[in-house]
């Protein structure tokens, strides 16, 4: 039997269910599920994602048999709804909506009110006696259809503000101006009838085509346009950002229309079963009386709150749904409870009230910011709605980032000049320079500038600029507007509905309360309160430890994870921060960072310039106490926890100035000629420094450096031990490729350590191990493990050397590689499990074959990347080490890896 292409739902029944998201998309699967649950859903059907994939493959041809299946499904809808599509007396109107497997809010297309033609209009007016309503529906159909089907799907590109929809909006504004009215609702039936004629003339003039007057032409035009919108520019951009595969395709949902704009007993709204901004367990939402869904999202009118707890500054004076329509509110609140119990997660729902009758148009798992995700996960677990393991899996590790993000410093905030107030759509603080369009935001951010994207309202076309912005500010829109939804999903600071802003995107000017601000001017946003300030306000680091639910969730994560989490830190301050974030030791202390301080670089340079062992020793003697002091600070900060210290790694030329001005300065300081410096720079020059004289190769040719460093470590360890600090030093040799290299450095280290022990009379237990970052080391790990007491995978170098991509130059081609799908992910961010991963597994297997209890970790950047952490867990490592701010992310990711 041929594969089923169309799935019906309605009247308490459905062909599909919530589990069929891959085939029916999220919207279709959930409409089916709600219908099965007996929740009132307008009847309809879903055309599968497989049809979309097929449609794409055949460059826009529908599979055989689809037309028949659609006809049959339409018949069923007609029966349930008691009206017929295209029939003049009692016409059925339908909507055509996209619905991908994973929600892509606003990225694809929708066409409403399909089926209105010259013939059916009259029938509909005769039936419901409401001319205004019918022509309002018609003008909306024309606007959407001409934009979505006749322009976008036809591949017509327009300049900003020149699209057909915009031109039609201008016609409507002209009519409103002529009538002297402000709102669309003030135009009467005759006005709207005339407007639809004006619209159709305009379409003919601009697009050189007639607006279709056949209901089936409209239907198939809309279905094709929705399929094509999967490959629209903004949908593609969104998929790149969210990592959604291109192959998924979208389903198309065709559904009987219900109308929220049939008068005062009709309404439409969007709600969340819990507050998506805070996670609080309250029913939260907005609605508009006498409106269609697009009016709520577009932010044209100020939406009203569904209940008292949802009221905002902007809606506090407006009556709630609970007050206006108590019976329907009650019914909605019951559905809220039902849906949340059924789906066991916060739902984002859309509803329409048509003539005092409630219909649900959508339910889906609601997007939430990090703080809300944590609160919901913890509270739902405490309510016994979900298990602890599920709670752990409910929070994406990256969402913790938001909690760890800065806020405006209240002290400087209290003194700052307030510019405006809007809705707090995304919490936290954002400080940046104003830009007025997405491309500028993207371009400026690429140059390393901090920007705030300021728009009247955002649309899905703006996502490329929204992502790299520090914050987003819009003049229009409510908590469910596009900007708010997208920012919330990303956990970005965002203020919407800031009505006092007067923005001219074209002139790049923002005026507010008699002030003018221009592109490049600095503003600061408090996204938690919705306040915009002039200028740059200081920001404070986040304090996640003050968040009760966060602490609980992290406690659960810690009890479930198997991996230890360490940090990469090379000074006491970073070590303390990391420890506060839950680090259980230092996995990598890069000692070279300690040589760059103004008081140290001179001694370091002296050592490099010295041309006899004596001169070198003298310089190293100066460095010894400085290094020792650093280690003392770090050991104290990490009292009781292990500290892995890596010996000098980078090539020595990195410590010398490369430009003539600095070389002259250095020459003057050191009392040598500039030629001497230049000769040294010349002699240290390498064609491939990353593969050159660095790591243990330095320590082997200049053992005095290793000697000094080990002495500093061990003397610091003895001194701090004497002071009662618990010290667990782990000395790590970098860039080892052979057992003999490691052996050379290890023997030297042991002899120095023993010397320090003898002299100090204090025995501190220490380990000597190696980094595994040269592919050869992974291969001969069994040999190295004969004498190495721990391994730490340096996946930065291991990636570099396995791929043969220079870490410093790969930025030139990797973006292209990602765009052309040569690589699935940036290999220096997310571990290449297929290739580099094999070397890691091999290294672990061979290392432990020799030494079963070998302690193994990772200290490359991948140690803070959730996917890579999952890999490390599976590979059987003991710990991952990452930068201080990523420690909580790693703790959660490690727990997720353990419970998955
Ligand atoms: C590594 O190579 O992964 C590493 C941690 O060392 P570095 O980045 O300092 O080379
Ligand atoms: Mg390295």
PDB file of C-alpha atoms in Angstrom, residues 595 601-612 615-616 619-620 623 648 650-657 666 670 677 680-681 683-684 698 702 705:
ATOM      1  CA  UNK A 595      55.496  34.900  32.795  1.00  0.00           C
ATOM      2  CA  UNK A 601      58.508  39.382  31.524  1.00  0.00           C
ATOM      3  CA  UNK A 602      61.840  41.188  32.019  1.00  0.00           C
ATOM      4  CA  UNK A 603      63.365  38.222  33.875  1.00  0.00           C
ATOM      5  CA  UNK A 604      61.935  35.844  31.301  1.00  0.00           C
ATOM      6  CA  UNK A 605      63.480  37.858  28.487  1.00  0.00           C
ATOM      7  CA  UNK A 606      66.759  38.007  30.320  1.00  0.00           C
ATOM      8  CA  UNK A 607      66.706  34.217  30.491  1.00  0.00           C
ATOM      9  CA  UNK A 608      65.976  33.920  26.787  1.00  0.00           C
ATOM     10  CA  UNK A 609      68.691  36.408  25.830  1.00  0.00           C
ATOM     11  CA  UNK A 610      71.379  34.894  28.063  1.00  0.00           C
ATOM     12  CA  UNK A 611      74.010  33.233  25.947  1.00  0.00           C
ATOM     13  CA  UNK A 612      75.688  31.219  28.674  1.00  0.00           C
ATOM     14  CA  UNK A 615      73.407  34.137  32.688  1.00  0.00           C
ATOM     15  CA  UNK A 616      70.441  31.882  32.225  1.00  0.00           C
ATOM     16  CA  UNK A 619      67.595  35.025  35.277  1.00  0.00           C
ATOM     17  CA  UNK A 620      65.858  31.829  36.356  1.00  0.00           C
ATOM     18  CA  UNK A 623      61.820  33.898  38.216  1.00  0.00           C
ATOM     19  CA  UNK A 648      56.299  25.709  30.107  1.00  0.00           C
ATOM     20  CA  UNK A 650      54.852  27.781  24.125  1.00  0.00           C
ATOM     21  CA  UNK A 651      57.815  28.492  21.862  1.00  0.00           C
ATOM     22  CA  UNK A 652      60.118  31.097  23.392  1.00  0.00           C
ATOM     23  CA  UNK A 653      59.680  33.660  20.618  1.00  0.00           C
ATOM     24  CA  UNK A 654      56.239  34.371  22.057  1.00  0.00           C
ATOM     25  CA  UNK A 655      57.952  36.120  24.948  1.00  0.00           C
ATOM     26  CA  UNK A 656      59.912  38.511  22.737  1.00  0.00           C
ATOM     27  CA  UNK A 657      58.547  41.669  21.123  1.00  0.00           C
ATOM     28  CA  UNK A 666      63.330  46.193  25.474  1.00  0.00           C
ATOM     29  CA  UNK A 670      68.070  45.505  29.240  1.00  0.00           C
ATOM     30  CA  UNK A 677      67.264  41.536  20.304  1.00  0.00           C
ATOM     31  CA  UNK A 680      67.539  36.582  18.955  1.00  0.00           C
ATOM     32  CA  UNK A 681      64.085  37.030  17.471  1.00  0.00           C
ATOM     33  CA  UNK A 683      67.179  32.851  15.663  1.00  0.00           C
ATOM     34  CA  UNK A 684      63.950  31.803  17.390  1.00  0.00           C
ATOM     35  CA  UNK A 698      62.024  23.108  25.423  1.00  0.00           C
ATOM     36  CA  UNK A 702      66.888  23.712  28.376  1.00  0.00           C
ATOM     37  CA  UNK A 705      63.647  25.796  32.913  1.00  0.00           C
TER      38      UNK A 705
END
